[in-house]
Amino acid sequence: MKNLQGKNALITGASSGIGQAIAIRLAQEGCNIAISYRKSPDSAKHTEAIACQKAAETGQAAVKTLLVQGDVSAEADIIRIVNTVTETFGGLDILINNAGIQSEFASHEIPTDEFDRVIAVNLRGAYLCAREMIKRLLAQQRTGVIINVSSVHEVIPRPAYLSYSISKGGMGNLTKTLALEYANRGIRVNAIAPGATATPINEAWTDDPAKRAVVESHIPMGRAGTPEEMAAAAAFLASDDAAYITGQTLYIDGGLTLYADFREAWSA
Ligand code: NAD
């Protein structure tokens, strides 16, 4: 993809799932990657090892990697992460706001701290990472790209996951507002919105064939997505192939947002 080689990327939540796949894909495209993780240095090292191996296989053996621990719900951690990456790589070109969690409660029973926890990671964390990056880009008169990992629940309501739905709906507006505010400063802001994707966040159904079949029966294309399919879209939006795209959410969902109930003409 165009002009990714030599760019410096920070991916939050990169030790598993979609974040891991994005880190690997960006390394394959020649980006230096900062693998931000919250808990498991071993998982982050695993991401690093695969990324280095795959980058070498695609002729990008020179990519640099950095592991940086931190909790995106903690402002001090975010400032430290962005500072560390900027100083180590000499600048930050691409931010992937991927870290995310979900929590299941009937909406009338969500404990306040649980509600706050999801918003703090998924939405406030994404905003604070973007804020810290944009500050530095403006100070250095540098251009940059932000990609928020949203969800089909940016637009599809998700009962019993209210805080998650709100966080992703908010992420859609975060994407558009930042895109508009900084479009004339060379900063592009977009989102990818995965549908049902086989990753650890979905372990309740990914490894159970019966439950997985139920999930996949709701998807027009008849299957869950892969982390690599999400990563391909993120790499495209990060590259100069998407140089004129900003403020958009790209749904990568096998048709999940197409109102599948209308496949048959029940309304006629
Ligand atoms: P995942 O659980 O593998 O990844 C989430 C990552 O976020 C993990 O690496 C985790 O350590 C990290 N994380 C959680 N809390 C953190 C914190 N406080 N600070 C830093 N990192 C933290 O699941 P995934 O499916 O790869 O999820 C990645 C993103 O994709 C999430 O934002 C999720 O909402 C979004 N998404 C996933 C799906 C899906 O079906 N898998 C669908 C739509 C959107």
CSV table of N, CA, C and O and ligand atoms in Angstrom, one decimal, residues 12-20 36-39 70-74 97-102 121-122 149-153 164 168 171 192-202 205, ligand 1:
chain,number,residue,atom,x,y,z
A,12,THR,N,-2.8,0.4,19.9
A,12,THR,CA,-3.2,0.0,21.3
A,12,THR,C,-3.9,-1.4,21.3
A,12,THR,O,-4.5,-1.7,20.3
A,13,GLY,N,-3.7,-2.1,22.4
A,13,GLY,CA,-4.3,-3.4,22.5
A,13,GLY,C,-3.8,-4.3,21.4
A,13,GLY,O,-4.5,-5.2,20.8
A,14,ALA,N,-2.5,-4.3,21.2
A,14,ALA,CA,-1.9,-5.0,20.0
A,14,ALA,C,-1.4,-6.4,20.4
A,14,ALA,O,-0.8,-7.0,19.5
A,15,SER,N,-1.7,-6.8,21.6
A,15,SER,CA,-1.2,-8.2,21.9
A,15,SER,C,-2.1,-9.3,21.6
A,15,SER,O,-1.8,-10.5,21.8
A,16,SER,N,-3.3,-8.9,21.0
A,16,SER,CA,-4.2,-10.0,20.7
A,16,SER,C,-5.2,-9.5,19.6
A,16,SER,O,-5.2,-8.3,19.2
A,17,GLY,N,-5.9,-10.5,19.0
A,17,GLY,CA,-7.0,-10.2,18.1
A,17,GLY,C,-6.7,-9.2,17.0
A,17,GLY,O,-5.8,-9.3,16.2
A,18,ILE,N,-7.7,-8.2,16.8
A,18,ILE,CA,-7.6,-7.3,15.7
A,18,ILE,C,-6.4,-6.4,15.8
A,18,ILE,O,-5.7,-6.1,14.8
A,19,GLY,N,-6.0,-6.0,17.0
A,19,GLY,CA,-4.9,-5.1,17.2
A,19,GLY,C,-3.6,-5.8,16.8
A,19,GLY,O,-2.7,-5.2,16.1
A,20,GLN,N,-3.5,-7.1,17.1
A,20,GLN,CA,-2.3,-7.9,16.8
A,20,GLN,C,-2.2,-8.0,15.2
A,20,GLN,O,-1.1,-7.8,14.6
A,36,SER,N,1.4,-1.6,21.8
A,36,SER,CA,0.9,-1.2,23.1
A,36,SER,C,0.1,-2.3,23.7
A,36,SER,O,-0.9,-2.8,23.1
A,37,TYR,N,0.4,-2.7,25.0
A,37,TYR,CA,-0.4,-3.8,25.6
A,37,TYR,C,-0.6,-3.4,27.1
A,37,TYR,O,0.0,-2.6,27.6
A,38,ARG,N,-1.7,-4.0,27.6
A,38,ARG,CA,-2.0,-3.7,29.0
A,38,ARG,C,-1.4,-4.6,30.0
A,38,ARG,O,-0.8,-4.2,31.0
A,39,LYS,N,-1.5,-5.9,29.8
A,39,LYS,CA,-1.2,-6.9,30.8
A,39,LYS,C,0.0,-7.8,30.5
A,39,LYS,O,0.8,-8.1,31.3
A,70,GLY,N,0.8,-0.2,29.1
A,70,GLY,CA,0.0,0.9,29.6
A,70,GLY,C,-1.5,0.6,29.5
A,70,GLY,O,-2.0,-0.3,28.7
A,71,ASP,N,-2.2,1.3,30.3
A,71,ASP,CA,-3.7,1.2,30.4
A,71,ASP,C,-4.3,2.4,29.8
A,71,ASP,O,-4.1,3.5,30.3
A,72,VAL,N,-5.1,2.2,28.7
A,72,VAL,CA,-5.6,3.4,28.0
A,72,VAL,C,-6.8,4.1,28.8
A,72,VAL,O,-7.2,5.1,28.3
A,73,SER,N,-7.2,3.5,29.9
A,73,SER,CA,-8.1,4.3,30.7
A,73,SER,C,-7.4,5.2,31.7
A,73,SER,O,-8.0,5.9,32.5
A,74,ALA,N,-6.1,5.2,31.7
A,74,ALA,CA,-5.3,6.0,32.6
A,74,ALA,C,-4.5,7.1,31.8
A,74,ALA,O,-3.7,6.8,31.0
A,97,ASN,N,-6.4,3.3,17.4
A,97,ASN,CA,-7.1,3.2,18.6
A,97,ASN,C,-7.9,1.9,18.6
A,97,ASN,O,-9.1,1.9,18.2
A,98,ASN,N,-7.3,0.9,19.1
A,98,ASN,CA,-7.9,-0.5,19.0
A,98,ASN,C,-8.4,-1.0,20.3
A,98,ASN,O,-9.3,-1.8,20.4
A,99,ALA,N,-7.7,-0.7,21.4
A,99,ALA,CA,-8.0,-1.3,22.7
A,99,ALA,C,-9.5,-1.1,23.0
A,99,ALA,O,-10.1,-0.1,22.8
A,100,GLY,N,-10.1,-2.2,23.4
A,100,GLY,CA,-11.6,-2.2,23.7
A,100,GLY,C,-12.0,-3.3,24.6
A,100,GLY,O,-11.4,-4.4,24.6
A,101,ILE,N,-13.1,-3.1,25.3
A,101,ILE,CA,-13.7,-4.1,26.2
A,101,ILE,C,-15.2,-4.0,26.1
A,101,ILE,O,-15.7,-3.0,25.6
A,102,GLN,N,-15.9,-5.0,26.5
A,102,GLN,CA,-17.3,-5.0,26.6
A,102,GLN,C,-17.8,-5.6,27.9
A,102,GLN,O,-17.0,-6.3,28.6
A,121,VAL,N,-12.2,3.1,28.7
A,121,VAL,CA,-11.3,2.4,27.8
A,121,VAL,C,-11.6,2.7,26.3
A,121,VAL,O,-10.8,3.1,25.6
A,122,ASN,N,-12.9,2.4,25.9
A,122,ASN,CA,-13.2,2.4,24.5
A,122,ASN,C,-13.3,3.8,23.9
A,122,ASN,O,-12.9,4.0,22.7
A,149,VAL,N,-10.8,1.9,16.0
A,149,VAL,CA,-11.5,0.6,15.7
A,149,VAL,C,-12.8,0.7,16.4
A,149,VAL,O,-12.9,0.6,17.7
A,150,SER,N,-13.8,0.9,15.6
A,150,SER,CA,-15.2,1.1,16.1
A,150,SER,C,-15.9,-0.3,16.1
A,150,SER,O,-15.3,-1.3,16.5
A,151,SER,N,-17.1,-0.4,15.6
A,151,SER,CA,-17.8,-1.6,15.6
A,151,SER,C,-19.1,-1.4,14.8
A,151,SER,O,-19.6,-0.2,14.6
A,152,VAL,N,-19.7,-2.5,14.3
A,152,VAL,CA,-21.1,-2.3,13.7
A,152,VAL,C,-22.0,-1.7,14.7
A,152,VAL,O,-23.0,-1.1,14.4
A,153,HIS,N,-21.7,-1.8,16.0
A,153,HIS,CA,-22.6,-1.2,17.1
A,153,HIS,C,-22.3,0.3,17.2
A,153,HIS,O,-22.9,0.9,18.1
A,164,TYR,N,-21.1,-0.4,25.8
A,164,TYR,CA,-20.3,-0.7,24.6
A,164,TYR,C,-20.9,0.0,23.4
A,164,TYR,O,-20.2,0.7,22.6
A,168,LYS,N,-19.1,3.0,21.1
A,168,LYS,CA,-18.8,2.9,19.7
A,168,LYS,C,-19.6,4.0,18.9
A,168,LYS,O,-19.1,4.5,17.9
A,171,MET,N,-17.6,6.9,19.3
A,171,MET,CA,-16.4,6.8,18.5
A,171,MET,C,-16.7,7.3,17.1
A,171,MET,O,-15.8,7.9,16.4
A,192,ILE,N,-12.6,2.0,11.3
A,192,ILE,CA,-13.0,0.8,10.8
A,192,ILE,C,-14.1,0.2,11.8
A,192,ILE,O,-13.9,0.3,13.0
A,193,ALA,N,-15.1,-0.4,11.2
A,193,ALA,CA,-16.2,-1.0,12.1
A,193,ALA,C,-16.3,-2.5,11.8
A,193,ALA,O,-17.0,-2.9,10.8
A,194,PRO,N,-15.6,-3.3,12.6
A,194,PRO,CA,-15.7,-4.7,12.3
A,194,PRO,C,-17.1,-5.2,12.7
A,194,PRO,O,-17.8,-4.7,13.6
A,195,GLY,N,-17.5,-6.3,11.9
A,195,GLY,CA,-18.7,-7.1,12.3
A,195,GLY,C,-18.2,-8.2,13.3
A,195,GLY,O,-17.2,-8.0,13.9
A,196,ALA,N,-18.9,-9.3,13.3
A,196,ALA,CA,-18.5,-10.4,14.2
A,196,ALA,C,-17.2,-11.0,13.7
A,196,ALA,O,-17.1,-11.4,12.6
A,197,THR,N,-16.2,-10.9,14.6
A,197,THR,CA,-14.8,-11.3,14.2
A,197,THR,C,-14.3,-12.3,15.2
A,197,THR,O,-14.5,-12.1,16.4
A,198,ALA,N,-13.6,-13.3,14.7
A,198,ALA,CA,-13.1,-14.4,15.6
A,198,ALA,C,-11.9,-13.9,16.3
A,198,ALA,O,-10.8,-14.0,15.8
A,199,THR,N,-12.1,-13.4,17.5
A,199,THR,CA,-11.0,-12.9,18.4
A,199,THR,C,-11.3,-13.3,19.8
A,199,THR,O,-12.4,-13.7,20.2
A,200,PRO,N,-10.3,-13.1,20.8
A,200,PRO,CA,-10.6,-13.4,22.2
A,200,PRO,C,-11.8,-12.7,22.8
A,200,PRO,O,-12.4,-13.3,23.7
A,201,ILE,N,-12.1,-11.5,22.3
A,201,ILE,CA,-13.3,-10.8,22.9
A,201,ILE,C,-14.6,-11.6,22.7
A,201,ILE,O,-15.5,-11.5,23.5
A,202,ASN,N,-14.6,-12.5,21.7
A,202,ASN,CA,-15.8,-13.3,21.4
A,202,ASN,C,-15.6,-14.8,21.7
A,202,ASN,O,-16.2,-15.6,21.1
A,205,TRP,N,-18.3,-17.6,21.8
A,205,TRP,CA,-18.9,-18.3,20.7
A,205,TRP,C,-17.9,-18.8,19.6
A,205,TRP,O,-18.2,-19.7,18.9
B,1,NAD,P1,-9.4,-8.6,22.1
B,1,NAD,O1,-10.0,-8.8,23.4
B,1,NAD,O2,-8.5,-9.6,21.5
B,1,NAD,O3,-8.6,-7.2,22.0
B,1,NAD,C1,-8.8,-6.1,22.9
B,1,NAD,C2,-7.5,-5.6,23.3
B,1,NAD,O4,-7.6,-4.4,24.1
B,1,NAD,C3,-6.7,-6.6,24.1
B,1,NAD,O5,-5.4,-6.8,23.6
B,1,NAD,C4,-6.7,-6.0,25.5
B,1,NAD,O6,-5.6,-6.3,26.3
B,1,NAD,C5,-6.7,-4.5,25.2
B,1,NAD,N1,-7.2,-3.7,26.3
B,1,NAD,C6,-8.4,-3.9,27.0
B,1,NAD,N2,-8.4,-3.0,28.0
B,1,NAD,C7,-7.3,-2.2,27.9
B,1,NAD,C8,-6.8,-1.1,28.6
B,1,NAD,N3,-7.5,-0.6,29.6
B,1,NAD,N4,-5.7,-0.6,28.2
B,1,NAD,C9,-5.0,-1.0,27.1
B,1,NAD,N5,-5.4,-2.1,26.4
B,1,NAD,C10,-6.6,-2.7,26.8
B,1,NAD,O7,-10.6,-8.3,21.1
B,1,NAD,P2,-10.7,-7.7,19.6
B,1,NAD,O8,-11.9,-8.3,19.0
B,1,NAD,O9,-9.4,-7.9,18.9
B,1,NAD,O10,-11.0,-6.2,19.9
B,1,NAD,C11,-10.3,-5.1,19.3
B,1,NAD,C12,-11.2,-4.0,19.0
B,1,NAD,O11,-12.1,-4.4,18.0
B,1,NAD,C13,-12.0,-3.5,20.2
B,1,NAD,O12,-12.1,-2.1,20.3
B,1,NAD,C14,-13.4,-4.1,19.9
B,1,NAD,O13,-14.5,-3.4,20.5
B,1,NAD,C15,-13.4,-4.0,18.4
B,1,NAD,N6,-14.4,-4.9,17.7
B,1,NAD,C16,-14.3,-6.2,17.8
B,1,NAD,C17,-15.2,-7.0,17.2
B,1,NAD,C18,-15.2,-8.5,17.2
B,1,NAD,O14,-16.2,-9.2,16.8
B,1,NAD,N7,-14.1,-9.1,17.6
B,1,NAD,C19,-16.3,-6.4,16.5
B,1,NAD,C20,-16.4,-5.1,16.5
B,1,NAD,C21,-15.4,-4.3,17.1
